[in-house]
Amino acid sequence: MKKSILTAFVLAGILSLAACGVSTEDFEAAQASSSAMAAEVETLQAQLTETESQLALAQDEAAELRAAEEERVAAEEAEKARKAKEKKEKEAAAKAEKAKANKARKITKRELAQIVKKPDAHIDENVIVYGRVTQFDSATGPCTFRADLSHAHVGKYDYEHNSMFTAGDGLVDCKVLDDIVAEDIVQITATVTGSLSYDTTIGGSTTVPQFQVVKIKRL
C-alpha cells in the first residue's frame, strides 16, 4: 500500500515535470531517481520487518528467561520452607522427648508387672526400666530390639519380662541405639506404646509390652 502511494506520488511528479517542458534527459534522471527511492523504501521496509521479527524473538526469549528465573526462585523458596519446617519438627520432637525424659519415673516390681499384664492400659506412661537385650539383629532391624525387663538393676539372668523396644522412626533413623548390641545390660527411659503380638521361632505366637525408647545407656 505504501509502495503504491509512493509510486503514484512519484509518477505525478514526473508528469508535472513533463507538462512544464522538462527535457527528456531531466525526465529520465527524475524517473531513475524515483526508482532508486522506491528501491530504498523497499530495502528499509525489509529491514524494518527483520528488526521487528528479531525484537519479537528477543521478547520471547526474555519471557522464557523470566519464567525460568521465577521457577528457580520459587523452587529455592519451597526448599527453604521445607528445610525450615523439617528443622522445626525435629526441634519440637526433641523438646517432646526431653519432656518425656524429665517426667519419666522409676517404677516398682508390681507396677512393672501391671504394665506387662495390660500394656494397652498404660499407653503414654513414661517409665525407667532395666533390662538385658536378648535380640538385636537383622531380624529385628536397626531400630527395634527385644529385651527382658526388671524394675531394677539385677543379676544378668534375673530380668524376667520379655518386651519389645523401638527407637527413632522405627526404621532407619535411631542414633540413640548406635552403641547397643545383644546381651547389653541397659537402663532405659521409655514410653509405653501398648501391646505387640508376634510369631515365635518355635511356631507359636506371643504378646508383649512395647516401648518407645527416649534414652538408653549401658550399665
XYZ file of N, CA and C in Angstrom:
657
model
N 0.843 -1.202 0.000
C 0.000 0.000 0.000
C 0.876 1.248 0.000
N 1.881 1.246 0.930
C 2.787 2.395 0.998
C 3.555 2.562 -0.306
N 3.979 1.399 -0.875
C 4.737 1.445 -2.129
C 3.884 2.024 -3.243
N 2.607 1.632 -3.370
C 1.702 2.118 -4.425
C 1.512 3.626 -4.318
N 1.331 4.095 -3.078
C 1.129 5.536 -2.871
C 2.378 6.309 -3.290
N 3.552 5.762 -2.855
C 4.801 6.440 -3.204
C 5.005 6.464 -4.707
N 4.698 5.359 -5.381
C 4.859 5.276 -6.845
C 3.950 6.270 -7.534
N 2.702 6.317 -7.072
C 1.742 7.268 -7.670
C 2.215 8.701 -7.479
N 2.777 8.946 -6.276
C 3.260 10.300 -5.984
C 4.417 10.666 -6.911
N 5.328 9.719 -7.104
C 6.480 9.962 -7.984
C 6.037 10.174 -9.416
N 5.098 9.332 -9.906
C 4.595 9.460 -11.274
C 3.916 10.803 -11.478
N 3.185 11.196 -10.423
C 2.521 12.506 -10.533
C 3.552 13.614 -10.663
N 4.636 13.483 -9.909
C 5.697 14.489 -10.004
C 6.332 14.511 -11.369
N 6.524 13.301 -11.918
C 7.158 13.219 -13.252
C 6.271 13.839 -14.307
N 4.966 13.525 -14.225
C 4.026 14.091 -15.182
C 3.991 15.613 -15.091
N 4.110 16.101 -13.865
C 4.105 17.558 -13.675
C 5.331 18.174 -14.346
N 6.465 17.473 -14.197
C 7.692 17.962 -14.821
C 7.564 17.962 -16.337
N 6.944 16.907 -16.893
C 6.776 16.815 -18.341
C 5.874 17.933 -18.848
N 4.847 18.211 -18.094
C 3.909 19.268 -18.510
C 4.564 20.640 -18.499
N 5.591 20.780 -17.723
C 6.268 22.072 -17.626
C 7.391 22.216 -18.661
N 7.513 21.260 -19.564
C 8.515 21.359 -20.613
C 9.892 20.895 -20.202
N 9.951 19.953 -19.245
C 11.249 19.423 -18.816
C 11.806 18.556 -19.920
N 13.139 18.584 -20.097
C 13.797 17.835 -21.178
C 13.729 16.344 -20.918
N 13.939 15.549 -21.997
C 13.928 14.076 -21.883
C 14.988 13.605 -20.905
N 16.194 14.244 -20.932
C 17.276 13.824 -20.031
C 16.887 14.053 -18.574
N 16.272 15.223 -18.339
C 15.857 15.513 -16.973
C 14.739 14.571 -16.526
N 13.848 14.269 -17.488
C 12.749 13.360 -17.166
C 13.271 11.978 -16.800
N 14.248 11.503 -17.635
C 14.803 10.164 -17.372
C 15.563 10.137 -16.044
N 16.272 11.247 -15.767
C 17.005 11.315 -14.499
C 16.049 11.294 -13.323
N 14.930 12.041 -13.498
C 13.934 12.057 -12.427
C 13.303 10.686 -12.244
N 13.079 9.990 -13.370
C 12.496 8.648 -13.317
C 13.442 7.674 -12.616
N 14.736 7.794 -12.962
C 15.727 6.913 -12.325
C 15.810 7.184 -10.828
N 15.717 8.482 -10.486
C 15.779 8.859 -9.087
C 14.592 8.289 -8.318
N 13.421 8.328 -8.950
C 12.231 7.798 -8.286
C 12.331 6.296 -8.097
N 12.900 5.618 -9.094
C 13.079 4.167 -8.983
C 14.037 3.832 -7.844
N 15.106 4.651 -7.742
C 16.076 4.432 -6.662
C 15.422 4.646 -5.298
N 14.584 5.687 -5.224
C 13.883 5.955 -3.965
C 12.947 4.809 -3.606
N 12.244 4.275 -4.633
C 11.329 3.162 -4.384
C 12.089 1.941 -3.894
N 13.262 1.681 -4.498
C 14.079 0.533 -4.087
C 14.585 0.712 -2.660
N 14.948 1.974 -2.341
C 15.435 2.253 -0.990
C 14.324 2.060 0.031
N 13.111 2.481 -0.340
C 11.967 2.290 0.552
C 11.731 0.804 0.797
N 11.822 -0.001 -0.290
C 11.632 -1.447 -0.141
C 12.691 -2.046 0.779
N 13.932 -1.575 0.623
C 15.019 -2.075 1.480
C 14.780 -1.720 2.929
N 14.388 -0.461 3.161
C 14.107 -0.026 4.522
C 12.940 -0.801 5.138
N 11.904 -1.065 4.293
C 10.754 -1.814 4.769
C 11.163 -3.241 5.155
N 12.029 -3.851 4.353
C 12.502 -5.204 4.645
C 13.327 -5.218 5.930
N 14.171 -4.193 6.092
C 14.967 -4.094 7.305
C 14.082 -3.915 8.540
N 13.027 -3.103 8.380
C 12.106 -2.889 9.478
C 11.398 -4.189 9.867
N 10.972 -4.933 8.853
C 10.305 -6.217 9.111
C 11.241 -7.172 9.837
N 12.513 -7.238 9.399
C 13.501 -8.108 10.033
C 13.757 -7.672 11.474
N 13.848 -6.356 11.682
C 14.065 -5.844 13.038
C 12.905 -6.192 13.956
N 11.682 -6.037 13.438
C 10.502 -6.387 14.236
C 10.492 -7.865 14.592
N 10.907 -8.710 13.615
C 10.963 -10.148 13.862
C 11.986 -10.483 14.939
N 13.175 -9.847 14.843
C 14.222 -10.080 15.835
C 13.787 -9.588 17.218
N 13.077 -8.460 17.249
C 12.581 -7.918 18.508
C 11.574 -8.880 19.148
N 10.698 -9.444 18.319
C 9.707 -10.399 18.831
C 10.405 -11.630 19.408
N 11.444 -12.112 18.706
C 12.195 -13.268 19.211
C 12.880 -12.931 20.536
N 13.478 -11.731 20.599
C 14.152 -11.311 21.821
C 13.166 -11.213 22.980
N 11.971 -10.712 22.700
C 10.947 -10.606 23.742
C 10.511 -11.989 24.226
N 10.384 -12.937 23.282
C 10.018 -14.309 23.662
C 11.100 -14.943 24.534
N 12.375 -14.735 24.134
C 13.480 -15.285 24.916
C 13.527 -14.669 26.313
N 13.289 -13.350 26.364
C 13.286 -12.671 27.664
C 12.164 -13.211 28.555
N 11.004 -13.471 27.951
C 9.881 -14.019 28.717
C 10.214 -15.408 29.250
N 10.874 -16.222 28.399
C 11.266 -17.564 28.834
C 12.274 -17.499 29.973
N 13.235 -16.565 29.860
C 14.232 -16.406 30.917
C 13.588 -15.950 32.221
N 12.635 -15.029 32.125
C 11.928 -14.564 33.322
C 11.156 -15.716 33.977
N 10.498 -16.504 33.121
C 9.727 -17.632 33.653
C 10.645 -18.645 34.335
N 11.807 -18.918 33.708
C 12.762 -19.871 34.280
C 13.309 -19.347 35.607
N 13.604 -18.047 35.665
C 14.121 -17.444 36.892
C 13.068 -17.476 37.998
N 11.829 -17.186 37.638
C 10.747 -17.229 38.627
C 10.562 -18.643 39.154
N 10.680 -19.639 38.265
C 10.549 -21.037 38.678
C 11.697 -21.434 39.610
N 12.920 -20.968 39.274
C 14.081 -21.274 40.115
C 13.922 -20.664 41.505
N 13.506 -19.402 41.543
C 13.316 -18.717 42.824
C 12.227 -19.410 43.644
N 11.137 -19.803 42.969
C 10.043 -20.492 43.664
C 10.524 -21.825 44.243
N 11.364 -22.545 43.463
C 11.889 -23.825 43.939
C 12.804 -23.620 45.145
N 13.623 -22.573 45.099
C 14.506 -22.271 46.229
C 13.701 -21.927 47.472
N 12.665 -21.127 47.294
C 11.821 -20.751 48.431
C 11.111 -21.967 49.017
N 10.647 -22.859 48.123
C 9.977 -24.076 48.590
C 10.937 -24.958 49.376
N 12.190 -25.058 48.887
C 13.186 -25.875 49.581
C 13.537 -25.271 50.937
N 13.660 -23.948 50.983
C 13.927 -23.282 52.262
C 12.785 -23.524 53.245
N 11.552 -23.426 52.735
C 10.390 -23.643 53.598
C 10.358 -25.087 54.107
N 10.708 -26.037 53.210
C 10.719 -27.444 53.608
C 11.750 -27.702 54.702
N 12.961 -27.136 54.508
C 14.021 -27.317 55.496
C 13.653 -26.657 56.828
N 13.051 -25.471 56.743
C 12.644 -24.785 57.969
C 11.585 -25.592 58.715
N 10.637 -26.167 57.970
C 9.594 -26.986 58.583
C 10.198 -28.240 59.209
N 11.124 -28.851 58.469
C 11.780 -30.067 58.971
C 12.565 -29.768 60.247
N 13.275 -28.635 60.247
C 14.038 -28.245 61.431
C 13.111 -27.997 62.614
N 12.003 -27.311 62.338
C 11.035 -27.016 63.402
C 10.447 -28.302 63.967
N 10.134 -29.249 63.077
C 9.560 -30.517 63.524
C 10.559 -31.301 64.365
N 11.845 -31.300 63.945
C 12.868 -32.002 64.709
C 13.066 -31.367 66.082
N 13.061 -30.040 66.108
C 13.210 -29.346 67.386
C 12.030 -29.643 68.309
N 10.828 -29.682 67.727
C 9.637 -29.983 68.521
C 9.690 -31.411 69.044
N 10.163 -32.343 68.177
C 10.262 -33.748 68.594
C 11.292 -33.900 69.707
N 12.431 -33.190 69.548
C 13.476 -33.256 70.576
C 12.970 -32.680 71.900
N 12.205 -31.596 71.798
C 11.642 -30.972 73.002
C 10.657 -31.922 73.684
N 9.850 -32.607 72.855
C 8.875 -33.544 73.408
C 9.572 -34.724 74.077
N 10.655 -35.206 73.438
C 11.404 -36.322 74.019
C 12.042 -35.914 75.344
N 12.547 -34.685 75.379
C 13.156 -34.196 76.605
C 12.122 -34.090 77.719
N 10.931 -33.632 77.345
C 9.854 -33.519 78.335
C 9.477 -34.897 78.878
N 9.425 -35.881 77.977
C 9.114 -37.246 78.407
C 10.184 -37.762 79.353
N 11.449 -37.502 78.994
C 12.550 -37.973 79.837
C 12.490 -37.320 81.218
N 12.128 -36.049 81.257
C 12.091 -35.326 82.531
C 10.989 -35.835 83.458
N 9.892 -36.298 82.883
C 8.793 -36.743 83.739
C 8.736 -38.265 83.886
N 9.715 -38.973 83.287
C 9.768 -40.429 83.456
C 10.081 -40.761 84.917
N 9.524 -41.868 85.398
C 9.716 -42.220 86.803
C 10.145 -43.681 86.937
N 10.856 -43.966 87.977
C 11.172 -45.349 88.293
C 9.915 -46.007 88.838
N 9.768 -47.285 88.572
C 8.560 -47.978 88.983
C 8.905 -49.177 89.869
N 7.909 -49.650 90.575
C 8.104 -50.799 91.450
C 7.947 -52.092 90.655
N 8.301 -53.190 91.284
C 8.147 -54.504 90.658
C 6.687 -54.759 90.319
N 5.799 -54.377 91.208
C 4.367 -54.577 90.969
C 3.868 -53.707 89.800
N 4.309 -52.472 89.756
C 3.889 -51.578 88.662
C 4.343 -52.114 87.319
N 5.560 -52.658 87.260
C 6.034 -53.240 86.002
C 5.191 -54.458 85.640
N 4.852 -55.277 86.631
C 4.016 -56.452 86.378
C 2.652 -56.039 85.813
N 2.124 -54.914 86.284
C 0.842 -54.427 85.787
C 0.954 -53.959 84.334
N 2.059 -53.313 84.006
C 2.277 -52.874 82.626
C 2.383 -54.084 81.706
N 3.128 -55.101 82.154
C 3.300 -56.315 81.350
C 1.961 -57.030 81.173
N 1.133 -57.021 82.215
C -0.163 -57.694 82.167
C -1.131 -57.000 81.204
N -1.219 -55.667 81.289
C -2.141 -54.906 80.435
C -1.438 -53.672 79.847
N -0.601 -53.882 78.826
C 0.155 -52.749 78.251
C -0.737 -51.643 77.702
N -1.863 -52.040 77.104
C -2.729 -51.033 76.479
C -3.395 -50.116 77.500
N -3.396 -50.522 78.758
C -3.988 -49.683 79.808
C -2.981 -48.659 80.335
N -1.746 -48.738 79.849
C -0.693 -47.845 80.359
C -0.022 -47.044 79.236
N -0.697 -46.946 78.096
C -0.132 -46.208 76.949
C 0.193 -44.775 77.349
N 1.358 -44.303 76.888
C 1.869 -42.934 77.117
C 2.472 -42.726 78.495
N 2.529 -43.774 79.325
C 3.228 -43.640 80.600
C 4.738 -43.645 80.342
N 5.447 -42.762 81.013
C 6.896 -42.648 80.850
C 7.591 -43.254 82.068
N 8.385 -44.291 81.813
C 8.976 -45.055 82.913
C 10.471 -45.268 82.699
N 11.129 -45.624 83.797
C 12.543 -46.005 83.747
C 12.616 -47.472 84.151
N 13.137 -48.290 83.219
C 13.238 -49.727 83.477
C 14.657 -50.197 83.189
N 14.919 -51.438 83.575
C 16.251 -52.022 83.369
C 16.079 -53.347 82.637
N 17.076 -53.709 81.841
C 16.912 -54.946 81.109
C 18.191 -55.487 80.491
N 18.041 -56.706 79.937
C 19.119 -57.336 79.173
C 18.623 -57.482 77.742
N 19.382 -56.940 76.792
C 18.998 -57.020 75.383
C 19.166 -58.470 74.927
N 18.072 -59.105 74.517
C 18.121 -60.517 74.139
C 18.168 -60.749 72.634
N 17.689 -59.790 71.853
C 17.758 -59.922 70.388
C 17.849 -58.545 69.760
N 18.896 -58.356 68.977
C 19.080 -57.097 68.254
C 19.933 -57.419 67.030
N 19.263 -57.780 65.943
C 19.973 -58.274 64.767
C 19.236 -57.882 63.483
N 19.596 -58.538 62.385
C 18.967 -58.220 61.107
C 17.483 -58.564 61.100
N 17.088 -59.505 61.944
C 15.670 -59.878 62.009
C 14.837 -58.788 62.667
N 15.382 -58.138 63.682
C 14.641 -57.071 64.359
C 14.764 -55.747 63.607
N 15.866 -55.585 62.878
C 16.122 -54.314 62.212
C 16.936 -53.398 63.104
N 17.458 -52.297 62.562
C 18.360 -51.424 63.318
C 17.697 -50.575 64.390
N 16.361 -50.468 64.360
C 15.683 -49.571 65.295
C 14.750 -50.286 66.267
N 14.810 -51.604 66.295
C 13.954 -52.383 67.186
C 14.773 -53.486 67.852
N 14.528 -53.717 69.124
C 15.189 -54.837 69.792
C 14.264 -55.438 70.836
N 14.585 -56.670 71.222
C 13.837 -57.364 72.251
C 14.694 -57.411 73.505
N 14.048 -57.297 74.672
C 14.800 -57.313 75.931
C 13.963 -57.918 77.040
N 14.640 -58.523 78.022
C 13.990 -58.971 79.242
C 14.128 -57.870 80.281
N 13.019 -57.553 80.966
C 12.992 -56.376 81.842
C 12.864 -56.710 83.322
N 13.269 -55.701 84.099
C 13.013 -55.699 85.534
C 12.809 -54.251 85.946
N 12.269 -54.057 87.141
C 12.057 -52.691 87.637
C 13.350 -52.101 88.177
N 14.389 -52.971 88.366
C 15.648 -52.512 88.957
C 16.821 -53.235 88.293
N 18.016 -52.752 88.591
C 19.233 -53.383 88.073
C 19.493 -54.652 88.883
N 19.338 -55.801 88.230
C 19.501 -57.081 88.933
C 20.577 -57.916 88.240
N 20.687 -59.182 88.632
C 21.672 -60.062 88.015
C 21.377 -60.264 86.533
N 22.405 -60.632 85.772
C 22.298 -60.706 84.313
C 21.115 -61.540 83.854
N 20.798 -62.626 84.527
C 19.726 -63.511 84.071
C 18.482 -63.437 84.959
N 18.370 -62.339 85.700
C 17.207 -62.165 86.574
C 16.168 -61.177 86.009
N 16.350 -60.785 84.765
C 15.363 -59.907 84.111
C 14.277 -60.819 83.540
N 13.040 -60.645 83.969
C 12.029 -61.669 83.718
C 10.970 -61.353 82.667
N 10.755 -60.088 82.325
C 9.625 -59.745 81.451
C 10.077 -59.484 80.009
N 9.706 -60.383 79.104
C 10.020 -60.225 77.691
C 9.280 -59.002 77.134
N 10.015 -58.106 76.499
C 9.416 -56.864 75.989
C 10.071 -56.464 74.671
N 9.394 -55.555 73.947
C 9.912 -55.071 72.661
C 10.093 -53.555 72.729
N 11.213 -53.090 72.148
C 11.526 -51.661 72.161
C 11.775 -51.152 70.741
N 11.312 -49.943 70.485
C 11.547 -49.268 69.201
C 12.106 -47.888 69.488
N 12.979 -47.408 68.595
C 13.560 -46.075 68.779
C 13.508 -45.282 67.471
N 13.588 -43.974 67.599
C 13.610 -43.110 66.415
C 12.357 -43.281 65.572
N 12.568 -43.380 64.244
C 11.421 -43.555 63.347
C 11.007 -45.014 63.208
N 11.726 -45.897 63.936
C 11.391 -47.317 63.892
C 11.913 -48.042 62.680
N 12.578 -47.300 61.775
C 13.056 -47.923 60.533
C 14.569 -47.800 60.374
N 15.044 -46.566 60.213
C 16.481 -46.382 59.967
C 17.101 -45.251 60.793
N 16.286 -44.311 61.245
C 16.807 -43.153 61.967
C 16.646 -43.363 63.464
N 17.675 -43.929 64.107
C 17.584 -44.241 65.544
C 18.981 -44.218 66.152
N 19.625 -43.081 66.099
C 21.005 -42.941 66.570
C 21.169 -43.300 68.039
N 20.102 -43.192 68.807
C 20.173 -43.489 70.235
C 20.570 -44.946 70.483
N 20.373 -45.812 69.477
C 20.698 -47.233 69.630
C 22.036 -47.622 69.015
N 22.791 -46.664 68.512
C 24.040 -46.977 67.812
C 25.021 -47.782 68.662
N 25.032 -47.555 69.961
C 26.023 -48.201 70.831
C 25.485 -49.461 71.514
N 24.274 -49.884 71.148
C 23.632 -51.011 71.829
C 23.722 -52.284 70.979
N 24.051 -53.415 71.636
C 24.080 -54.714 70.964
C 23.431 -55.754 71.888
N 23.189 -56.940 71.336
C 22.605 -58.033 72.126
C 23.503 -58.366 73.318
N 22.865 -58.724 74.423
C 23.490 -59.090 75.694
C 23.912 -57.887 76.544
N 23.718 -56.669 76.036
C 23.994 -55.489 76.864
C 22.992 -55.412 78.011
N 23.463 -54.995 79.163
C 22.595 -54.669 80.292
C 22.380 -53.158 80.238
N 21.127 -52.731 80.239
C 20.836 -51.323 79.963
C 19.817 -50.736 80.937
N 19.902 -49.422 81.072
C 18.851 -48.648 81.742
C 18.123 -47.891 80.646
N 16.796 -47.998 80.644
C 16.023 -47.420 79.539
C 14.959 -46.468 80.077
N 14.962 -45.268 79.544
C 13.851 -44.342 79.771
C 12.948 -44.496 78.556
N 11.695 -44.874 78.763
C 10.835 -45.203 77.624
C 9.383 -44.854 77.878
N 8.625 -44.809 76.776
C 7.187 -44.555 76.837
C 6.451 -45.827 76.439
N 5.468 -46.211 77.231
C 4.668 -47.395 76.900
C 3.799 -47.081 75.673
N 3.882 -47.927 74.644
C 3.083 -47.693 73.429
C 1.995 -48.732 73.229
N 1.892 -49.693 74.152
C 0.831 -50.685 74.045
C 1.362 -52.101 73.959
N 0.558 -53.002 73.398
C 0.952 -54.405 73.284
C 1.358 -54.735 71.858
N 2.178 -55.769 71.712
C 2.638 -56.220 70.398
C 2.602 -57.742 70.362
N 1.979 -58.284 69.326
C 1.944 -59.740 69.137
C 2.840 -60.113 67.966
N 3.603 -61.184 68.135
C 4.472 -61.629 67.044
C 4.660 -63.140 67.121
N 5.061 -63.716 65.984
C 5.291 -65.160 65.902
C 6.639 -65.504 66.502
N 6.691 -66.595 67.236
C 7.946 -67.034 67.831
C 8.669 -67.993 66.895
N 9.917 -68.270 67.202
C 10.724 -69.152 66.349
C 10.281 -70.610 66.433
N 9.500 -70.964 67.454
C 9.063 -72.354 67.593
C 7.646 -72.569 67.032
N 7.149 -71.567 66.323
C 5.882 -71.725 65.621
C 4.658 -71.181 66.323
N 4.791 -70.698 67.531
C 3.647 -70.125 68.238
C 3.606 -68.617 68.091
N 2.885 -67.962 68.976
C 2.834 -66.500 68.990
C 2.812 -66.034 70.429
N 3.230 -64.805 70.633
C 3.238 -64.251 71.983
C 2.904 -62.767 71.921
N 2.394 -62.249 73.014
C 2.065 -60.821 73.108
C 2.882 -60.213 74.239
N 3.557 -59.115 73.935
C 4.445 -58.490 74.910
C 4.183 -56.985 74.954
N 4.617 -56.330 76.025
C 4.510 -54.861 76.054
C 5.539 -54.252 75.107
N 5.162 -53.135 74.491
C 6.077 -52.437 73.586
C 6.339 -51.031 74.111
N 7.584 -50.606 73.952
C 8.004 -49.293 74.454
C 8.712 -48.513 73.345
N 8.623 -47.180 73.456
C 9.403 -46.281 72.593
C 10.552 -45.723 73.418
N 11.775 -45.965 72.958
C 12.955 -45.532 73.705
C 13.110 -44.017 73.639
N 13.290 -43.406 74.803
C 13.608 -41.988 74.885
C 15.105 -41.814 75.131
N 15.613 -42.559 76.107
C 17.043 -42.589 76.406
C 17.440 -44.004 76.780
N 18.692 -44.352 76.500
C 19.184 -45.663 76.883
C 20.677 -45.580 77.167
N 21.121 -46.291 78.192
C 22.561 -46.326 78.475
C 22.947 -47.707 78.967
N 24.160 -48.093 78.613
C 24.678 -49.389 79.052
C 25.142 -49.308 80.518
N 24.947 -50.398 81.245
C 25.347 -50.448 82.643
C 26.563 -51.371 82.818
